[in-house]
mmCIF file of C-alpha atoms in Angstrom:
data_model
loop_
_atom_site.group_PDB
_atom_site.id
_atom_site.type_symbol
_atom_site.label_atom_id
_atom_site.label_comp_id
_atom_site.label_asym_id
_atom_site.label_seq_id
_atom_site.Cartn_x
_atom_site.Cartn_y
_atom_site.Cartn_z
ATOM 1 C CA MET J 236 3.838 42.365 5.315
ATOM 2 C CA TYR J 237 1.610 40.966 8.068
ATOM 3 C CA PHE J 238 -0.106 37.594 7.722
ATOM 4 C CA GLU J 239 -3.535 39.264 7.603
ATOM 5 C CA GLN J 240 -2.428 41.206 4.523
ATOM 6 C CA LEU J 241 -1.766 38.111 2.429
ATOM 7 C CA PRO J 242 -4.222 37.428 -0.404
ATOM 8 C CA ASN J 243 -6.969 34.874 0.249
ATOM 9 C CA GLU J 244 -5.508 32.389 -2.236
ATOM 10 C CA LEU J 245 -2.211 32.269 -0.380
ATOM 11 C CA ILE J 246 -3.898 31.930 3.014
ATOM 12 C CA TYR J 247 -5.985 29.015 1.715
ATOM 13 C CA GLU J 248 -2.789 27.388 0.450
ATOM 14 C CA ILE J 249 -1.093 27.795 3.844
ATOM 15 C CA PHE J 250 -4.129 26.476 5.678
ATOM 16 C CA ASN J 251 -4.028 23.286 3.583
ATOM 17 C CA TYR J 252 -0.880 22.287 5.485
ATOM 18 C CA LEU J 253 -2.492 22.532 8.929
ATOM 19 C CA ASP J 254 -5.126 20.349 10.551
ATOM 20 C CA ILE J 255 -8.460 21.942 11.330
ATOM 21 C CA PHE J 256 -8.011 21.743 15.102
ATOM 22 C CA SER J 257 -4.772 23.724 14.960
ATOM 23 C CA LEU J 258 -6.266 26.239 12.552
ATOM 24 C CA TYR J 259 -9.138 27.071 14.853
ATOM 25 C CA ARG J 260 -6.949 27.186 17.897
ATOM 26 C CA ILE J 261 -4.550 29.657 16.239
ATOM 27 C CA PHE J 262 -6.680 31.764 13.915
ATOM 28 C CA SER J 263 -10.318 31.776 15.013
ATOM 29 C CA HIS J 264 -11.704 35.071 16.343
ATOM 30 C CA LEU J 265 -8.672 37.071 15.219
ATOM 31 C CA ASN J 266 -10.715 39.055 12.723
ATOM 32 C CA ILE J 267 -13.792 38.791 10.523
ATOM 33 C CA ARG J 268 -11.851 38.025 7.346
ATOM 34 C CA LEU J 269 -9.956 35.062 8.805
ATOM 35 C CA ASN J 270 -13.138 33.728 10.384
ATOM 36 C CA ARG J 271 -14.833 33.836 7.000
ATOM 37 C CA ILE J 272 -11.936 31.942 5.402
ATOM 38 C CA LEU J 273 -12.001 29.320 8.148
ATOM 39 C CA ASN J 274 -15.738 28.825 7.743
ATOM 40 C CA HIS J 275 -15.394 28.254 4.002
ATOM 41 C CA LEU J 276 -12.524 25.790 4.036
ATOM 42 C CA THR J 277 -12.719 22.787 1.745
ATOM 43 C CA ASN J 278 -10.334 19.879 1.142
ATOM 44 C CA ILE J 279 -9.804 19.447 4.872
ATOM 45 C CA SER J 280 -7.649 16.749 6.489
ATOM 46 C CA PHE J 281 -8.659 15.298 9.849
ATOM 47 C CA GLN J 282 -6.431 13.393 12.254
ATOM 48 C CA ILE J 283 -8.437 11.501 14.900
ATOM 49 C CA ASN J 284 -6.216 10.154 17.660
ATOM 50 C CA SER J 285 -8.703 9.610 20.481
ATOM 51 C CA CYS J 286 -12.381 9.545 21.399
ATOM 52 C CA GLU J 287 -11.932 13.068 22.695
ATOM 53 C CA ASP J 288 -11.182 14.220 19.142
ATOM 54 C CA THR J 289 -14.470 12.766 17.884
ATOM 55 C CA ASN J 290 -16.376 14.827 20.468
ATOM 56 C CA ASN J 291 -14.901 18.062 19.178
ATOM 57 C CA PRO J 292 -17.729 20.097 17.582
ATOM 58 C CA LEU J 293 -15.438 20.866 14.650
ATOM 59 C CA VAL J 294 -15.676 17.218 13.569
ATOM 60 C CA HIS J 295 -19.411 17.434 12.926
ATOM 61 C CA ARG J 296 -19.178 20.980 11.623
ATOM 62 C CA PHE J 297 -16.631 20.174 8.889
ATOM 63 C CA ALA J 298 -17.181 16.440 8.296
ATOM 64 C CA GLN J 299 -18.603 17.004 4.817
ATOM 65 C CA GLN J 300 -15.569 19.081 3.777
ATOM 66 C CA VAL J 301 -13.067 16.430 4.855
ATOM 67 C CA ILE J 302 -11.288 14.715 1.950
ATOM 68 C CA SER J 303 -8.501 13.008 3.930
ATOM 69 C CA LEU J 304 -9.178 11.146 7.178
ATOM 70 C CA HIS J 305 -6.470 9.615 9.408
ATOM 71 C CA ILE J 306 -7.695 7.521 12.332
ATOM 72 C CA SER J 307 -5.445 6.155 15.090
ATOM 73 C CA GLN J 308 -8.247 5.133 17.470
ATOM 74 C CA SER J 309 -11.329 3.950 15.651
ATOM 75 C CA ASN J 310 -13.783 2.633 18.239
ATOM 76 C CA CYS J 311 -15.566 5.991 18.695
ATOM 77 C CA VAL J 312 -15.678 7.050 15.036
ATOM 78 C CA ASP J 313 -18.854 7.084 12.988
ATOM 79 C CA LEU J 314 -17.316 6.713 9.538
ATOM 80 C CA ILE J 315 -20.389 7.649 7.552
ATOM 81 C CA LEU J 316 -20.090 11.248 8.762
ATOM 82 C CA PHE J 317 -17.237 11.658 6.268
ATOM 83 C CA SER J 318 -18.952 10.809 3.009
ATOM 84 C CA HIS J 319 -16.749 13.029 0.806
ATOM 85 C CA ILE J 320 -13.357 11.627 1.710
ATOM 86 C CA ARG J 321 -10.940 10.551 -1.004
ATOM 87 C CA SER J 322 -8.244 9.222 1.311
ATOM 88 C CA LEU J 323 -8.962 6.951 4.302
ATOM 89 C CA ASN J 324 -6.144 5.819 6.601
ATOM 90 C CA ILE J 325 -7.163 3.677 9.605
ATOM 91 C CA ARG J 326 -4.334 2.489 11.860
ATOM 92 C CA ASP J 327 -6.546 0.468 14.175
ATOM 93 C CA TYR J 328 -8.883 -2.514 14.150
ATOM 94 C CA LEU J 329 -12.455 -1.780 13.090
ATOM 95 C CA THR J 330 -15.622 -3.230 14.488
ATOM 96 C CA GLU J 331 -17.694 -5.348 12.111
ATOM 97 C CA ARG J 332 -20.221 -2.513 11.940
ATOM 98 C CA GLN J 333 -17.512 -0.042 10.885
ATOM 99 C CA LEU J 334 -16.148 -2.458 8.294
ATOM 100 C CA THR J 335 -19.652 -2.782 6.898
ATOM 101 C CA GLN J 336 -19.827 1.021 6.584
ATOM 102 C CA ILE J 337 -16.987 1.040 4.075
ATOM 103 C CA ARG J 338 -19.003 0.748 0.911
ATOM 104 C CA TYR J 339 -19.665 2.855 -2.165
ATOM 105 C CA GLU J 340 -22.855 4.565 -0.999
ATOM 106 C CA ASN J 341 -20.947 5.976 1.976
ATOM 107 C CA PHE J 342 -17.640 6.757 0.202
ATOM 108 C CA PRO J 343 -18.262 7.264 -3.518
ATOM 109 C CA ASN J 344 -15.063 9.317 -4.030
ATOM 110 C CA LEU J 345 -12.561 6.992 -2.384
ATOM 111 C CA VAL J 346 -9.172 6.967 -4.149
ATOM 112 C CA TYR J 347 -6.756 5.806 -1.433
ATOM 113 C CA LEU J 348 -7.433 3.222 1.287
ATOM 114 C CA ASN J 349 -4.987 2.187 4.020
ATOM 115 C CA MET J 350 -6.330 -0.451 6.449
ATOM 116 C CA PRO J 351 -3.556 -2.777 7.679
ATOM 117 C CA PHE J 352 -5.572 -4.243 10.575
ATOM 118 C CA ILE J 353 -8.473 -6.422 9.423
ATOM 119 C CA ASP J 354 -9.339 -9.605 11.301
ATOM 120 C CA GLU J 355 -10.499 -12.556 9.242
ATOM 121 C CA SER J 356 -14.268 -12.875 9.492
ATOM 122 C CA ASP J 357 -17.357 -13.216 7.334
ATOM 123 C CA GLU J 358 -17.441 -9.438 7.081
ATOM 124 C CA SER J 359 -13.810 -9.256 5.982
ATOM 125 C CA TYR J 360 -14.608 -11.646 3.108
ATOM 126 C CA GLU J 361 -17.451 -9.343 2.102
ATOM 127 C CA PHE J 362 -15.207 -6.303 2.460
ATOM 128 C CA PHE J 363 -12.530 -7.691 0.121
ATOM 129 C CA HIS J 364 -15.249 -8.746 -2.283
ATOM 130 C CA ARG J 365 -16.364 -5.107 -2.458
ATOM 131 C CA ILE J 366 -12.782 -3.908 -2.969
ATOM 132 C CA PHE J 367 -11.906 -6.369 -5.717
ATOM 133 C CA SER J 368 -15.263 -6.288 -7.485
ATOM 134 C CA ASN J 369 -15.219 -2.618 -8.494
ATOM 135 C CA GLU J 370 -17.570 -1.280 -5.841
ATOM 136 C CA PHE J 371 -15.222 1.735 -5.607
ATOM 137 C CA PRO J 372 -14.666 2.764 -9.229
ATOM 138 C CA ASN J 373 -12.193 5.547 -8.314
ATOM 139 C CA LEU J 374 -10.027 3.494 -5.950
ATOM 140 C CA ARG J 375 -6.401 3.497 -7.145
ATOM 141 C CA LYS J 376 -4.201 2.501 -4.196
ATOM 142 C CA CYS J 377 -4.834 0.023 -1.352
ATOM 143 C CA ILE J 378 -2.743 -0.954 1.663
ATOM 144 C CA PHE J 379 -3.928 -3.982 3.651
ATOM 145 C CA GLY J 380 -2.651 -6.565 6.119
ATOM 146 C CA ASP J 381 -3.502 -10.137 5.146
ATOM 147 C CA ILE J 382 -5.933 -10.416 2.247
ATOM 148 C CA SER J 383 -8.625 -13.084 2.433
ATOM 149 C CA SER J 384 -9.287 -15.072 -0.733
ATOM 150 C CA PRO J 385 -12.804 -15.053 -2.126
ATOM 151 C CA ASN J 386 -14.877 -17.805 -0.579
ATOM 152 C CA SER J 387 -16.566 -20.569 -2.519
ATOM 153 C CA LYS J 388 -19.908 -18.739 -2.552
ATOM 154 C CA SER J 389 -18.771 -15.658 -4.476
ATOM 155 C CA SER J 390 -15.828 -14.848 -6.717
ATOM 156 C CA TRP J 391 -14.338 -11.413 -7.328
ATOM 157 C CA SER J 392 -15.157 -9.614 -10.523
ATOM 158 C CA ILE J 393 -13.012 -6.823 -12.061
ATOM 159 C CA SER J 394 -11.611 -3.668 -10.404
ATOM 160 C CA PRO J 395 -9.924 -1.851 -13.284
ATOM 161 C CA SER J 396 -9.138 1.315 -11.317
ATOM 162 C CA ILE J 397 -6.711 -0.287 -8.824
ATOM 163 C CA ARG J 398 -3.116 0.514 -9.805
ATOM 164 C CA SER J 399 -1.162 -0.113 -6.595
ATOM 165 C CA LEU J 400 -1.566 -2.789 -3.908
ATOM 166 C CA ILE J 401 0.480 -3.308 -0.739
ATOM 167 C CA SER J 402 -0.251 -6.292 1.520
ATOM 168 C CA THR J 403 1.316 -7.987 4.515
ATOM 169 C CA GLY J 404 0.570 -11.359 3.019
ATOM 170 C CA PHE J 405 -1.622 -13.738 1.046
ATOM 171 C CA CYS J 406 -1.346 -17.156 -0.539
ATOM 172 C CA LEU J 407 -0.493 -18.022 -4.140
ATOM 173 C CA SER J 408 -4.111 -18.716 -5.067
ATOM 174 C CA THR J 409 -5.048 -15.231 -3.828
ATOM 175 C CA TYR J 410 -2.256 -13.829 -6.016
ATOM 176 C CA ILE J 411 -4.032 -15.286 -9.040
ATOM 177 C CA HIS J 412 -7.360 -13.841 -7.895
ATOM 178 C CA ILE J 413 -5.729 -10.407 -7.512
ATOM 179 C CA LEU J 414 -4.219 -10.535 -11.004
ATOM 180 C CA ASN J 415 -7.581 -11.546 -12.449
ATOM 181 C CA SER J 416 -9.427 -8.830 -10.546
ATOM 182 C CA CYS J 417 -6.969 -5.970 -11.167
ATOM 183 C CA PRO J 418 -6.046 -6.001 -14.864
ATOM 184 C CA ASN J 419 -4.435 -2.541 -14.646
ATOM 185 C CA LEU J 420 -2.362 -3.184 -11.527
ATOM 186 C CA THR J 421 1.172 -1.843 -12.020
ATOM 187 C CA TYR J 422 2.674 -2.096 -8.501
ATOM 188 C CA LEU J 423 2.407 -5.008 -6.060
ATOM 189 C CA HIS J 424 4.157 -5.167 -2.675
ATOM 190 C CA TRP J 425 3.755 -8.693 -1.268
ATOM 191 C CA SER J 426 5.491 -9.041 2.097
ATOM 192 C CA ILE J 427 4.728 -12.643 3.087
ATOM 193 C CA VAL J 428 3.966 -15.488 0.690
ATOM 194 C CA ARG J 429 1.569 -17.828 2.461
ATOM 195 C CA TYR J 430 1.095 -21.401 1.292
ATOM 196 C CA SER J 431 -2.116 -23.388 1.097
ATOM 197 C CA ASP J 432 -3.419 -26.572 -0.478
ATOM 198 C CA ASP J 433 -5.567 -24.641 -2.934
ATOM 199 C CA GLU J 434 -4.877 -25.315 -6.586
ATOM 200 C CA HIS J 435 -3.465 -22.361 -8.462
ATOM 201 C CA PHE J 436 -2.712 -22.011 -12.134
ATOM 202 C CA PRO J 437 -0.684 -19.245 -13.799
ATOM 203 C CA ARG J 438 -2.623 -16.413 -15.376
ATOM 204 C CA LYS J 439 -0.878 -13.824 -17.547
ATOM 205 C CA HIS J 440 -1.052 -10.225 -16.389
ATOM 206 C CA PHE J 441 0.542 -7.736 -18.764
ATOM 207 C CA HIS J 442 0.405 -4.461 -16.808
ATOM 208 C CA LEU J 443 2.342 -5.266 -13.639
ATOM 209 C CA ARG J 444 5.682 -3.445 -13.795
ATOM 210 C CA HIS J 445 6.925 -3.288 -10.203
ATOM 211 C CA LEU J 446 6.919 -6.192 -7.709
ATOM 212 C CA TYR J 447 8.205 -6.502 -4.138
ATOM 213 C CA LEU J 448 8.361 -10.121 -2.997
ATOM 214 C CA ARG J 449 9.530 -11.501 0.363
ATOM 215 C CA THR J 450 10.771 -14.931 -0.595
ATOM 216 C CA ILE J 451 13.863 -16.561 -2.113
ATOM 217 C CA ASN J 452 12.138 -19.869 -2.876
ATOM 218 C CA LEU J 453 12.968 -20.327 -6.558
ATOM 219 C CA GLU J 454 9.858 -22.373 -7.376
ATOM 220 C CA THR J 455 7.652 -19.685 -5.862
ATOM 221 C CA ILE J 456 9.562 -16.983 -7.734
ATOM 222 C CA ARG J 457 9.230 -18.968 -10.956
ATOM 223 C CA PHE J 458 5.461 -19.311 -10.519
ATOM 224 C CA VAL J 459 4.968 -15.648 -9.605
ATOM 225 C CA LEU J 460 7.086 -14.328 -12.493
ATOM 226 C CA ASP J 461 5.461 -16.656 -15.011
ATOM 227 C CA CYS J 462 2.300 -14.574 -14.557
ATOM 228 C CA VAL J 463 3.883 -11.138 -15.192
ATOM 229 C CA PRO J 464 5.977 -11.231 -18.388
ATOM 230 C CA ASN J 465 6.270 -7.440 -18.693
ATOM 231 C CA LEU J 466 7.747 -6.883 -15.236
ATOM 232 C CA LYS J 467 10.498 -4.241 -15.199
ATOM 233 C CA ARG J 468 11.397 -3.866 -11.503
ATOM 234 C CA LEU J 469 11.751 -6.601 -8.892
ATOM 235 C CA PHE J 470 12.751 -6.427 -5.230
ATOM 236 C CA LEU J 471 13.440 -9.791 -3.532
ATOM 237 C CA VAL J 472 13.832 -9.974 0.241
ATOM 238 C CA SER J 473 14.616 -13.182 2.105
ATOM 239 C CA ASP J 474 13.162 -14.055 5.487
ATOM 240 C CA TRP J 475 16.622 -13.976 7.040
ATOM 241 C CA SER J 476 15.271 -11.966 9.969
ATOM 242 C CA ARG J 477 13.149 -14.960 10.991
ATOM 243 C CA GLY J 478 14.967 -17.623 12.947
ATOM 244 C CA ASN J 479 18.376 -16.556 11.626
ATOM 245 C CA ASN J 480 17.499 -18.094 8.260
ATOM 246 C CA CYS J 481 20.620 -18.384 6.106
ATOM 247 C CA SER J 482 19.159 -20.207 3.108
ATOM 248 C CA PRO J 483 21.151 -19.015 0.081
ATOM 249 C CA LEU J 484 19.626 -17.346 -2.948
ATOM 250 C CA ASN J 485 20.928 -19.117 -6.044
ATOM 251 C CA PHE J 486 21.658 -16.103 -8.243
ATOM 252 C CA GLN J 487 22.672 -18.225 -11.240
ATOM 253 C CA LYS J 488 19.351 -20.069 -11.366
ATOM 254 C CA LEU J 489 17.538 -16.820 -10.598
ATOM 255 C CA ALA J 490 19.153 -15.273 -13.690
ATOM 256 C CA GLU J 491 17.904 -18.189 -15.788
ATOM 257 C CA ILE J 492 14.367 -17.620 -14.458
ATOM 258 C CA PHE J 493 14.618 -13.932 -15.343
ATOM 259 C CA GLU J 494 15.688 -14.708 -18.916
ATOM 260 C CA GLN J 495 12.858 -17.179 -19.395
ATOM 261 C CA TYR J 496 9.951 -15.422 -17.676
ATOM 262 C CA VAL J 497 10.673 -11.670 -17.409
ATOM 263 C CA PRO J 498 12.869 -10.726 -20.394
ATOM 264 C CA ASN J 499 12.097 -7.009 -19.927
ATOM 265 C CA LEU J 500 13.375 -6.886 -16.345
ATOM 266 C CA CYS J 501 15.867 -4.031 -16.101
ATOM 267 C CA HIS J 502 15.989 -3.143 -12.406
ATOM 268 C CA PHE J 503 16.642 -5.656 -9.626
ATOM 269 C CA ASP J 504 16.932 -5.006 -5.882
ATOM 270 C CA CYS J 505 17.590 -7.523 -3.146
ATOM 271 C CA ASN J 506 18.263 -7.893 0.554
ATOM 272 C CA THR J 507 19.357 -11.380 1.554
ATOM 273 C CA MET J 508 21.958 -13.130 3.720
ATOM 274 C CA GLU J 509 23.887 -16.373 3.570
ATOM 275 C CA ARG J 510 27.029 -18.152 4.669
ATOM 276 C CA ASN J 511 29.863 -19.245 2.353
ATOM 277 C CA PRO J 512 28.683 -16.992 -0.478
ATOM 278 C CA MET J 513 29.816 -16.743 -4.072
ATOM 279 C CA GLU J 514 31.960 -13.748 -5.028
ATOM 280 C CA THR J 515 29.988 -10.635 -5.869
ATOM 281 C CA LYS J 516 31.737 -10.076 -9.203
ATOM 282 C CA ILE J 517 30.688 -13.561 -10.329
ATOM 283 C CA ILE J 518 27.076 -12.916 -9.289
ATOM 284 C CA ARG J 519 27.041 -9.677 -11.285
ATOM 285 C CA SER J 520 28.048 -11.582 -14.424
ATOM 286 C CA PHE J 521 24.915 -13.742 -14.392
ATOM 287 C CA HIS J 522 22.416 -11.052 -15.415
ATOM 288 C CA ARG J 523 22.473 -7.424 -16.537
ATOM 289 C CA SER J 524 20.190 -6.386 -13.653
ATOM 290 C CA PHE J 525 22.684 -7.753 -11.078
ATOM 291 C CA GLN J 526 25.262 -4.998 -11.684
ATOM 292 C CA ARG J 527 24.142 -2.984 -8.647
ATOM 293 C CA ILE J 528 24.425 -5.845 -6.143
ATOM 294 C CA GLN J 529 26.708 -5.096 -3.188
ATOM 295 C CA SER J 530 27.901 -7.334 -0.347
ATOM 296 C CA GLU J 531 29.076 -6.931 3.223
ATOM 297 C CA VAL J 532 30.057 -9.282 6.035
ATOM 298 C CA ILE J 533 28.106 -8.658 9.253
ATOM 299 C CA LEU J 534 29.162 -9.386 12.841
ATOM 300 C CA ASP J 535 27.903 -13.002 13.020
ATOM 301 C CA GLY J 536 29.877 -13.972 9.907
ATOM 302 C CA ARG J 537 27.039 -14.003 7.405
ATOM 303 C CA THR J 538 27.299 -12.147 4.132
ATOM 304 C CA ARG J 539 24.545 -9.740 3.209
ATOM 305 C CA PHE J 540 23.761 -9.129 -0.446
ATOM 306 C CA PHE J 541 21.896 -5.895 -1.068
ATOM 307 C CA THR J 542 21.343 -2.995 -3.438
ATOM 308 C CA PHE J 543 21.058 0.714 -2.830
ATOM 309 C CA LEU J 544 17.514 1.745 -3.708
ATOM 310 C CA SER J 545 17.132 4.418 -6.344
ATOM 311 C CA ASN J 546 14.215 6.331 -7.859
ATOM 312 C CA GLU J 547 14.882 5.400 -11.442
ATOM 313 C CA LYS J 548 11.944 3.935 -13.340
#
């Protein structure tokens, strides 16, 4: 059977796996039927890698059918052309004007937002206020770099739709703001714990189930876990890659924290290094979730404690 003989439904399915530029380069002007299919495509994904891509007439022709937009070079992109997107992935810094464009009236269907490069500015404070104050009622997953805390002039309200949040870093007071703003958050990936002089008080959050935390400071861990009593999965990573840090993780005290603050924890992962470590079999005896901990001695003499990641829930 030739490709042209496939039913329309199957051709549409195949076309969903190709970007629009490749589709037109390969299939346009082959025959009337394929041209008609191309002209009626919906659910299109765009990948914009350069200013040259934005000048392609196909961008303006199909902008309203684009549901997934990936941008590697943003300075030439007029974001409001793509008002029907559900997924926005920007791997570049935005201008203040572009950051201002990311609001509900321009993107009412936004479900997924990946913007790891946002400079701190007045506009970034306003942007995070929109994110964490339910301006995007369908938004479920966000990936950011550093997250700015709400300023003294305006606090965040509630964003009940957000379920998953990944961030390069924020301070403990921002952690409390996030828990308050996202009552249905179930997954939090927090790469760098930043410290500030702001006062922060624990606030219980009962939906968070999965937490990635890059610290082995027991007081910080205690504070963070005190807020999430129903946590089931925890991944702790030390900053051993920074300055050859060999600060040990006290697994015995960590087990005591688990018993007191997260009694439902059933899955623990770690990646940490130290010198003069305790035996692995002793560590495993401290807590039921430590059974998967492995150890290895690396070239510089340090011992690495780690777990093999699995997909179990």
